[in-house]
XYZ file of C-alpha atoms in Angstrom:
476
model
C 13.109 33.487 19.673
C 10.936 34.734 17.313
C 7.605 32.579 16.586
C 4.937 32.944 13.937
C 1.704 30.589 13.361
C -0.358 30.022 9.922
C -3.243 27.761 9.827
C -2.415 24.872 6.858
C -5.363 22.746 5.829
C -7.532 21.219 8.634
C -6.788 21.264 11.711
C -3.015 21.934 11.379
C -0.856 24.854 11.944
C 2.406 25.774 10.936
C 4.829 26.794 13.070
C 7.667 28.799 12.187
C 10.644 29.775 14.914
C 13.476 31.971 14.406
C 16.313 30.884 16.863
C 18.676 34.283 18.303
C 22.173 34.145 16.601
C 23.448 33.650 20.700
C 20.876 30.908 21.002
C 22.356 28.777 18.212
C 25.612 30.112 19.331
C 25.389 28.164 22.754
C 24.044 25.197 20.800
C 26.848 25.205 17.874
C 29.398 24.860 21.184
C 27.270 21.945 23.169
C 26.992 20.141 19.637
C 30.820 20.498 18.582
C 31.560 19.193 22.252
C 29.101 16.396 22.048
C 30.067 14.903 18.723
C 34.052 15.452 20.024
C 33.094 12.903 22.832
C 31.962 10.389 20.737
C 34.525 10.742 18.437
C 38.671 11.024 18.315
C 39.637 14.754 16.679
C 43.931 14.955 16.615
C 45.280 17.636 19.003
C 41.991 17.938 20.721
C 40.757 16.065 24.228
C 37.741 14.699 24.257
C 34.755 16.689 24.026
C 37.120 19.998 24.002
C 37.444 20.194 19.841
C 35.682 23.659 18.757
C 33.276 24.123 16.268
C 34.855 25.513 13.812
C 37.138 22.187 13.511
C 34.306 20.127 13.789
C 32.608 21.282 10.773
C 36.038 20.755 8.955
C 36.415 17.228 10.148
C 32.820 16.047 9.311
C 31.761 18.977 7.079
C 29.061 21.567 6.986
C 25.629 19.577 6.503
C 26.573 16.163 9.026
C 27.063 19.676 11.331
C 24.174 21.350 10.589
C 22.107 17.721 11.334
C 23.286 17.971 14.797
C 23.036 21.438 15.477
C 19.146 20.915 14.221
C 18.548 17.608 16.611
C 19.729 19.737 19.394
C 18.071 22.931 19.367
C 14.402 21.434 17.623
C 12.751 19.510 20.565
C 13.594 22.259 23.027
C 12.334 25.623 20.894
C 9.395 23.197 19.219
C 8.134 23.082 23.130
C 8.985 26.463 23.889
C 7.289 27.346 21.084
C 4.442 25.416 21.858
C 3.770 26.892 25.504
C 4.157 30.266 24.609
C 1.586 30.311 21.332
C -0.884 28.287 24.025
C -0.961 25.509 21.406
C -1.665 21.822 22.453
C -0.915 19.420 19.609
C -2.878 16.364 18.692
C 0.021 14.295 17.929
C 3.797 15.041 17.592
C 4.729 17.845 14.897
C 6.929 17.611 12.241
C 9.827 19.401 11.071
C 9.077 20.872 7.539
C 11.736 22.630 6.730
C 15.056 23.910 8.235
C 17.277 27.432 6.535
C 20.171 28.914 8.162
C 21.127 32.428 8.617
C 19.416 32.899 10.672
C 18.168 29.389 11.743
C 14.440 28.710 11.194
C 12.503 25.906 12.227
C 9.517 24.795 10.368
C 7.100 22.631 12.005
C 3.401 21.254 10.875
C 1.516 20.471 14.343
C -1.610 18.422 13.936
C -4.485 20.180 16.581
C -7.115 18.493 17.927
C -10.432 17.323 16.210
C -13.380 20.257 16.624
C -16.583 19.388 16.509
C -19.606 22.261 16.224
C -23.051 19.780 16.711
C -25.117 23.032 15.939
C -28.504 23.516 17.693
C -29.046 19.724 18.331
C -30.997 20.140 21.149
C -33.767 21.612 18.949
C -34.003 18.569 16.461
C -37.555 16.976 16.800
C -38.432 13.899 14.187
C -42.103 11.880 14.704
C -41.457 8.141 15.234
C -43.098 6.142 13.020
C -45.763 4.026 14.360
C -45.355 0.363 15.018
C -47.509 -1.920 12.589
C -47.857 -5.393 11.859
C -49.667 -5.678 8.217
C -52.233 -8.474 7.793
C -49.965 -9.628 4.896
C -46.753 -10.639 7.744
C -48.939 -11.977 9.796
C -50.338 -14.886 7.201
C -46.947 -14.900 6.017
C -45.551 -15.493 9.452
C -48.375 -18.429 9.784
C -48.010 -20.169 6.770
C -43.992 -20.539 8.109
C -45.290 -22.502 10.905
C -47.807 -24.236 8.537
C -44.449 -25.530 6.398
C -41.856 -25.974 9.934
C -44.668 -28.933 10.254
C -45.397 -30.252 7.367
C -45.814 -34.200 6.900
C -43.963 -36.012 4.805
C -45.441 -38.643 3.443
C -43.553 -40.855 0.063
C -45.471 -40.650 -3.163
C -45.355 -43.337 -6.159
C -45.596 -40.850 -8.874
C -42.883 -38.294 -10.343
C -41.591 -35.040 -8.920
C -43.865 -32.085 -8.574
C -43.846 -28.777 -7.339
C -43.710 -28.254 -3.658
C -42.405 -32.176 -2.786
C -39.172 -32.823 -1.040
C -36.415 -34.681 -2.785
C -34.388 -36.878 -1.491
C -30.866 -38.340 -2.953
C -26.866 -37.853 -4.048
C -26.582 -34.579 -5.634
C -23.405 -33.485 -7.197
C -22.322 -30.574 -8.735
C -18.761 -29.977 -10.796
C -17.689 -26.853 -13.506
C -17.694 -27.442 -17.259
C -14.128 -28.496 -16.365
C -14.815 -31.466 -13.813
C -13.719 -29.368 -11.109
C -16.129 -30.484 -8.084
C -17.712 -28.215 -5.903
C -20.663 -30.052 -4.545
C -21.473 -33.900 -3.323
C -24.162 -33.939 -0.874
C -24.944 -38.103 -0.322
C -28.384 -37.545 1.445
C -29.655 -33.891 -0.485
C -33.062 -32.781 0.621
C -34.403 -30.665 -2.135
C -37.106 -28.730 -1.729
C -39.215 -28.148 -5.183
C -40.060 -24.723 -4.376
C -38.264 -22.127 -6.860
C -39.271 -19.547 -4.010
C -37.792 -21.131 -0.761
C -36.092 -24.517 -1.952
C -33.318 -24.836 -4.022
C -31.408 -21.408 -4.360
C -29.661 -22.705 -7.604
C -31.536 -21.119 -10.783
C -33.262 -23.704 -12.888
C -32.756 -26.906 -10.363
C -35.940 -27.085 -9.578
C -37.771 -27.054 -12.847
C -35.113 -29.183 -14.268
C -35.916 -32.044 -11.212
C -39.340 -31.647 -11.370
C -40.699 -34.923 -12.999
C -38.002 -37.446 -12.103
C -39.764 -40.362 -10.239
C -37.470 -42.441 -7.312
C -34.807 -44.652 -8.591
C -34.019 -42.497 -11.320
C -31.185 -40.501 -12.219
C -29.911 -37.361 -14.422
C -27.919 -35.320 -15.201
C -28.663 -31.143 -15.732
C -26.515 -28.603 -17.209
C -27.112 -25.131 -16.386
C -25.963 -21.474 -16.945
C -25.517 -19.608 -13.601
C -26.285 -15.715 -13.878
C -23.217 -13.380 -13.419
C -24.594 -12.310 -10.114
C -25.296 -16.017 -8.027
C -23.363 -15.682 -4.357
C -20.979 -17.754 -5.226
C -18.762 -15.270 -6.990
C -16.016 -18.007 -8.729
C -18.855 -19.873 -10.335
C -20.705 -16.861 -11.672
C -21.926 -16.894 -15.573
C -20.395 -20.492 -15.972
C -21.726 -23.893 -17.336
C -22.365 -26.220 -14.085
C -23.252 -29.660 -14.671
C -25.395 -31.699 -11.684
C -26.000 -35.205 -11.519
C -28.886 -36.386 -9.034
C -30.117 -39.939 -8.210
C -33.431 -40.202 -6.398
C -33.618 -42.019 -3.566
C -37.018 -41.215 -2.530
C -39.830 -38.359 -3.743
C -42.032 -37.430 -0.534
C -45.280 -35.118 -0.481
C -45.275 -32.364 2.131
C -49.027 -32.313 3.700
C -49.212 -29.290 5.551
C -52.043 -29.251 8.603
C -54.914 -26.573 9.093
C -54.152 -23.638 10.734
C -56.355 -24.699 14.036
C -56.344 -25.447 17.522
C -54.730 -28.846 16.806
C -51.574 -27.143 14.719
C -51.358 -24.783 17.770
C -51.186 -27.317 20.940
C -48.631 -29.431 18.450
C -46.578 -26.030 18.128
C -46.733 -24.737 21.444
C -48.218 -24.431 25.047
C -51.393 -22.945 23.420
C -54.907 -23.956 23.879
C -56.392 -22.248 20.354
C -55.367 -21.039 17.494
C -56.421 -17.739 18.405
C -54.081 -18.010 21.009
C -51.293 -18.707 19.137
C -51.867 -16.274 16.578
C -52.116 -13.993 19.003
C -48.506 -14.865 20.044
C -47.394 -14.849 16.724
C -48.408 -11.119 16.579
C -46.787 -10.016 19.362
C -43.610 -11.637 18.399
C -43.463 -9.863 14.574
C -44.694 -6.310 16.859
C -41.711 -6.810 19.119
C -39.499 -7.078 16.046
C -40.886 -4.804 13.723
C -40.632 -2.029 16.867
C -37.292 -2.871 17.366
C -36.471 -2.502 14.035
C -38.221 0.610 14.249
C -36.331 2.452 16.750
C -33.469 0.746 14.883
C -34.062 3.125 11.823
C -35.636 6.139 14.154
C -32.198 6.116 15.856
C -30.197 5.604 12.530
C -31.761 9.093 11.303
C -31.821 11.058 14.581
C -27.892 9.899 14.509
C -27.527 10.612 10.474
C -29.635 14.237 10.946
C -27.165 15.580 14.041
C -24.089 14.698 11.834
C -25.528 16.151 8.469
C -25.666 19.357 11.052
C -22.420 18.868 12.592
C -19.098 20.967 11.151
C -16.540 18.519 12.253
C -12.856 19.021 11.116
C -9.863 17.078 12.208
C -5.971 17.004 11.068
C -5.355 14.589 7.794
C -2.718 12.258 10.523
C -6.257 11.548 12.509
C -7.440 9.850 9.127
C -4.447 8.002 8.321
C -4.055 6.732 11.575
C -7.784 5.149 11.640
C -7.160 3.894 8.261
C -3.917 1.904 8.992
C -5.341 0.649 12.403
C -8.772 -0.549 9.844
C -6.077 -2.079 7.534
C -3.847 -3.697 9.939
C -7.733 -5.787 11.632
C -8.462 -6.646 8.302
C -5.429 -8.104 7.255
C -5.588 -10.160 10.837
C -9.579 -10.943 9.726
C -8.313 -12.524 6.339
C -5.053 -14.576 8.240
C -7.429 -16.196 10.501
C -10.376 -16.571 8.470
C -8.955 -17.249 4.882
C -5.598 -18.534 6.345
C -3.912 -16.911 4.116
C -2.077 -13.729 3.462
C -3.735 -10.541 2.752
C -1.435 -10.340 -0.431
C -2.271 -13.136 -1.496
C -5.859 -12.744 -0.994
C -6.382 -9.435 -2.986
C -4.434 -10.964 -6.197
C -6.987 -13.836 -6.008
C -9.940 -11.222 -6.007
C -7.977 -9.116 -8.599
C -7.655 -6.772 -6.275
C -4.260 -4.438 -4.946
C -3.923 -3.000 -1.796
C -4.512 0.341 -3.419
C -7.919 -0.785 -4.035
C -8.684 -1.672 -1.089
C -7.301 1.202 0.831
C -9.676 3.694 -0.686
C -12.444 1.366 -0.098
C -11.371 1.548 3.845
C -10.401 4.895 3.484
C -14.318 6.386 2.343
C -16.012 3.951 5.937
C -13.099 4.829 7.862
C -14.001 8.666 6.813
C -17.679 7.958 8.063
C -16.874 6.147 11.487
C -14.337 8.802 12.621
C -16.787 11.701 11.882
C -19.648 9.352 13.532
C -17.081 8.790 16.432
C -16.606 12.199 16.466
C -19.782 13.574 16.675
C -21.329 10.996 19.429
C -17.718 11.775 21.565
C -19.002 15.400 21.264
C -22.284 14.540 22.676
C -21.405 12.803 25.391
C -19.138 15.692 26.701
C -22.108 18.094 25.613
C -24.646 15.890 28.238
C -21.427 14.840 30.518
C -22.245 11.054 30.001
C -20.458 8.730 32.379
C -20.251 5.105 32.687
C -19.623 4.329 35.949
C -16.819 1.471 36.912
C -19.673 -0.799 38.367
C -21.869 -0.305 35.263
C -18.734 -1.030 33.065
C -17.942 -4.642 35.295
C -21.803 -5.541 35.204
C -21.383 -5.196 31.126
C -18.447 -7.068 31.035
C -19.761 -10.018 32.958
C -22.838 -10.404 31.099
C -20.726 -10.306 27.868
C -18.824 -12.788 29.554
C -21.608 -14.897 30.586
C -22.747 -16.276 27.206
C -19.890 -17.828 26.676
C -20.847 -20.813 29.253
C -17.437 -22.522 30.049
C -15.056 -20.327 28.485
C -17.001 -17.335 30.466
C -13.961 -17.242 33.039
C -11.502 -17.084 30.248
C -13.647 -14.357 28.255
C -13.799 -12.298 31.682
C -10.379 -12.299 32.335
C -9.581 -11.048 28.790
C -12.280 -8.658 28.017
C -10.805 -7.014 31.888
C -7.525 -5.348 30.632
C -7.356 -1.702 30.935
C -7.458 -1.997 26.908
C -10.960 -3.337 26.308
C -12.248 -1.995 29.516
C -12.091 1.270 27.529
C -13.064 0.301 24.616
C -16.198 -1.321 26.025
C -16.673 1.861 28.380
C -16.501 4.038 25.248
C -18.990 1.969 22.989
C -21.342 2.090 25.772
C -20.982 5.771 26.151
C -21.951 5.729 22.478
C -24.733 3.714 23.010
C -26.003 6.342 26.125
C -25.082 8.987 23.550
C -27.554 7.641 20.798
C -30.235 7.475 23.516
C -29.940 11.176 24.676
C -30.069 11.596 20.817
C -33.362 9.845 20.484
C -34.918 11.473 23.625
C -33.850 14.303 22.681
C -35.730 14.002 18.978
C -38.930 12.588 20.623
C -39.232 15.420 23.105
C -39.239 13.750 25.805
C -37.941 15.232 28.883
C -35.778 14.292 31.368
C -33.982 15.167 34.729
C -30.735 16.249 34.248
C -30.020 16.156 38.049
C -31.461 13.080 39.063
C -29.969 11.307 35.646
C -26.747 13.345 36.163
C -25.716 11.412 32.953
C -24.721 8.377 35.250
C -25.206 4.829 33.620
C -24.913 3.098 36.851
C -29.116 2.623 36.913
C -29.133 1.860 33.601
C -29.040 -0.478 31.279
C -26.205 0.712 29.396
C -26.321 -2.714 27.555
C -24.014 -2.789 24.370
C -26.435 -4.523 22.607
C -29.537 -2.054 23.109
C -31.674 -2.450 19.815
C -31.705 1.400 18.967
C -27.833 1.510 19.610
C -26.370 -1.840 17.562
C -29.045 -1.133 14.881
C -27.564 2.332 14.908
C -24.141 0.366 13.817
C -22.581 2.009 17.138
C -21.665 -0.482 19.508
C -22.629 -4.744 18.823
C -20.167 -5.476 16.546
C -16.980 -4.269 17.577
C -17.979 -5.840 21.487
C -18.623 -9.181 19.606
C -15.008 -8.216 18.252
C -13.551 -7.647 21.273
C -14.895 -11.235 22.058
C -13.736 -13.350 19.152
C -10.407 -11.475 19.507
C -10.329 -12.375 23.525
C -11.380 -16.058 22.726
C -8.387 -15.909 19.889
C -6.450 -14.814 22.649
C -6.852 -17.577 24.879
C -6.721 -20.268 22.305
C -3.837 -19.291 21.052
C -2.507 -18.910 25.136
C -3.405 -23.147 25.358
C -1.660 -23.918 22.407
């Protein structure tokens, strides 16, 4: 057997294997006996017709078929041991010529992944700061949360609360609104979030009604009422002022255990520092993560690809049944969309993800990361644990050997990130005593610098909703 290799695109060879004449001899004989088994060939026993009458019954190419599914998945992992080649997934058979017979295969290798001098990347956090601005901002919130209301004989004006039957319908009658007891704040800023509402209902007095038509602008949310004519027709049923108190000591004990205002803006502080850090290391982590990829040569055959996108097609078409109840078809021809479209939509994130994927798997072999089984139970309880009642139900499903590793790998992506990030900072660490063991640790899934990172939160709260699904679907 003679064997040659060629490297084809990424991450593929091809594999090309002569077969000796006696080789194919031997298999020409077990093939003519095998098909005479199966099948009744006139002056012959079974299984003892020879080839050469075989071929003449069924003919040279049905023949040729055989002979081919014989010999291929012996020599393909003949071939395979002797070249020292371990495949990715299963090869396929190219092309086939006779005389003498040669076997063409395309084998899809494994991904590779080069992360480059990673260990040398360095990038200054940004410092944690709380401007004077977010802080009045933040105060002037709690300032409106309690806000008096107090009913006013005189029209509308800017910055009162109206109350009363609002509808809403298309230039066409079609109705997409009816609210009986509509609370509409006059604020053009944080009230109303229809353009031109609020000036047009500013003025109407209680007991009165009217009706406004308006233009929406080709970008408002609501994408099937975009740059058409809406008509609304309000009556109001009352017109209150909103009184907002004095940012002092008495606002604070009303708002909280606090004995001064000081004291609660103090809290207040601390609060928008504890967020603005964690988006912080949210974004420092992002670009530590985006900087060791941009370095990265990863390569990976063109099946690894289509396999993610099929396996991103297949959850969204599930997303869309139980969300939209409806089919996927259907849904795409109502968007104007075909599933060509949105292929190469999932195609260009799947592309991202798997080199992501890719690069953190990489890492974690690099540091030799491990999540230990009692770590991975301890996340999978607390998961479980928010889910009150159903927290028995959520255990049991989130514990099959499927989402055990799926949670086990998302959390070695999230202790990948954090090597990343310590790494970046320069700060060190004991390889021995950490021995890359998440059993101290928090591995949690939901680690600020890790689901900010887009790693890990929202395929656990997947995992979840799917488990919940699960069950529900179990009780009915």
């Amino acid at each position: 057997m003679k064997i040659t290799t060629e490297s084809v695109g990424e991450r593929q060879v091809s594999l090309t294997i002569v077969i000796d004449e006696e080789r194919v001899e031997r298999a020409r004989r077990r093939t003519a006996r095998e098909i005479s088994r199966e099948v009744d060939i006139p002056g012959f026993r079974k299984g003892k017709a020879p080839p050469d009458v075989v071929v003449q019954r069924f003919g040279e190419r049905v023949f040729q078929q055989e002979l081919v599914g014989t010999l291929a998945e012996d020599v393909y992992r003949e071939a395979l041991e002797e070249e020292d080649i371990t495949p990715y997934a299963p090869g396929t058979l190219e092309e086939t010529s006779f005389d003498p017979l040669t076997l063409t295969f395309t084998v899809p290798l494994a991904p590779d992944v080069d992360l480059g001098d990673y260990r040398a990347y360095r990038l200054e956090p940004s410092e944690v700061e709380v401007p004077a601005e977010a802080l009045q901002e933040a105060l002037e919130a709690i300032r409106e949360q309690n806000a008096v209301l107090a009913p006013v004989d005189r029209p509308a004006a800017g910055g009162d609360l109206l109350v009363g039957e609002l509808v809403g319908r298309t230039s066409e009658g079609l109705e997409f609104l009816h609210e009986e007891e509509a609370r509409l704040l006059l604020d053009p800023e944080e009230g109303v979030a229809i353009p031109g509402l609020v000036d047009a209902l500013i003025g109407l007095e209680e007991g009165e009604a009217s009706t406004v038509t308006l233009m929406l602008p080709e970008d408002f949310q609501a994408e099937e009422l975009a740059g058409g004519e809406v008509i609304f027709d309000i009556e109001v049923e009352h017109v209150y002022e909103r009184i907002l108190p004095e940012l002092d000591d008495d606002l604070a004990r009303t708002v909280g255990n606090y004995e001064s205002f000081e004291e609660l803006k103090a809290s207040v502080r601390q609060r928008l520092e504890e967020r603005e850090r964690a988006e912080v290391e949210g974004d420092y982590a992002e670009r530590v993560l985006e900087a060791v990829i941009d370095q990265a040569e990863v390569s990976y055959p063109p099946i690894m690809l289509e396999e993610a996108v099929e396996d991103a097609l297949e959850d969204y078409e599930q997303q869309i049944e139980r969300q939209e109840h409806m089919m996927l078809e259907d849904y795409l021809r109502i968007q104007g969309r075909t599933m060509e479209d949105l292929r190469e939509e999932i195609t260009e994130d799947v592309e991202a993800s798997l080199e992501r994927s890719l690069v953190l798997g990489e890492v974690v072999e690099q540091e030799g990361l491990t999540v230990s089984d009692d770590a991975l139970d301890a996340q999978i309880v607390a998961s479980s644990e928010q889910y009150g009642e159903k927290a028995g139900q959520v255990l049991e499903a989130l514990s099959t050997p499927t989402r055990r590793r799926g949670i086990r790998n998302r959390m070695l992506a999230n202790l990948a990130v954090e090597r990343l990030v310590a790494i970046a900072k320069g700060e060190a660490f004991d390889e021995d005593a950490e021995d890359g063991d998440a059993d101290a640790a928090d591995a949690d899934v939901a680690d600020a610098d890790v689901a900010d990172a887009g790693v890990a939160g929202e395929a656990e709260a997947s995992d979840v909703e799917e488990a919940e699904e699960s069950e529900e679907e179990s009780e009915a």
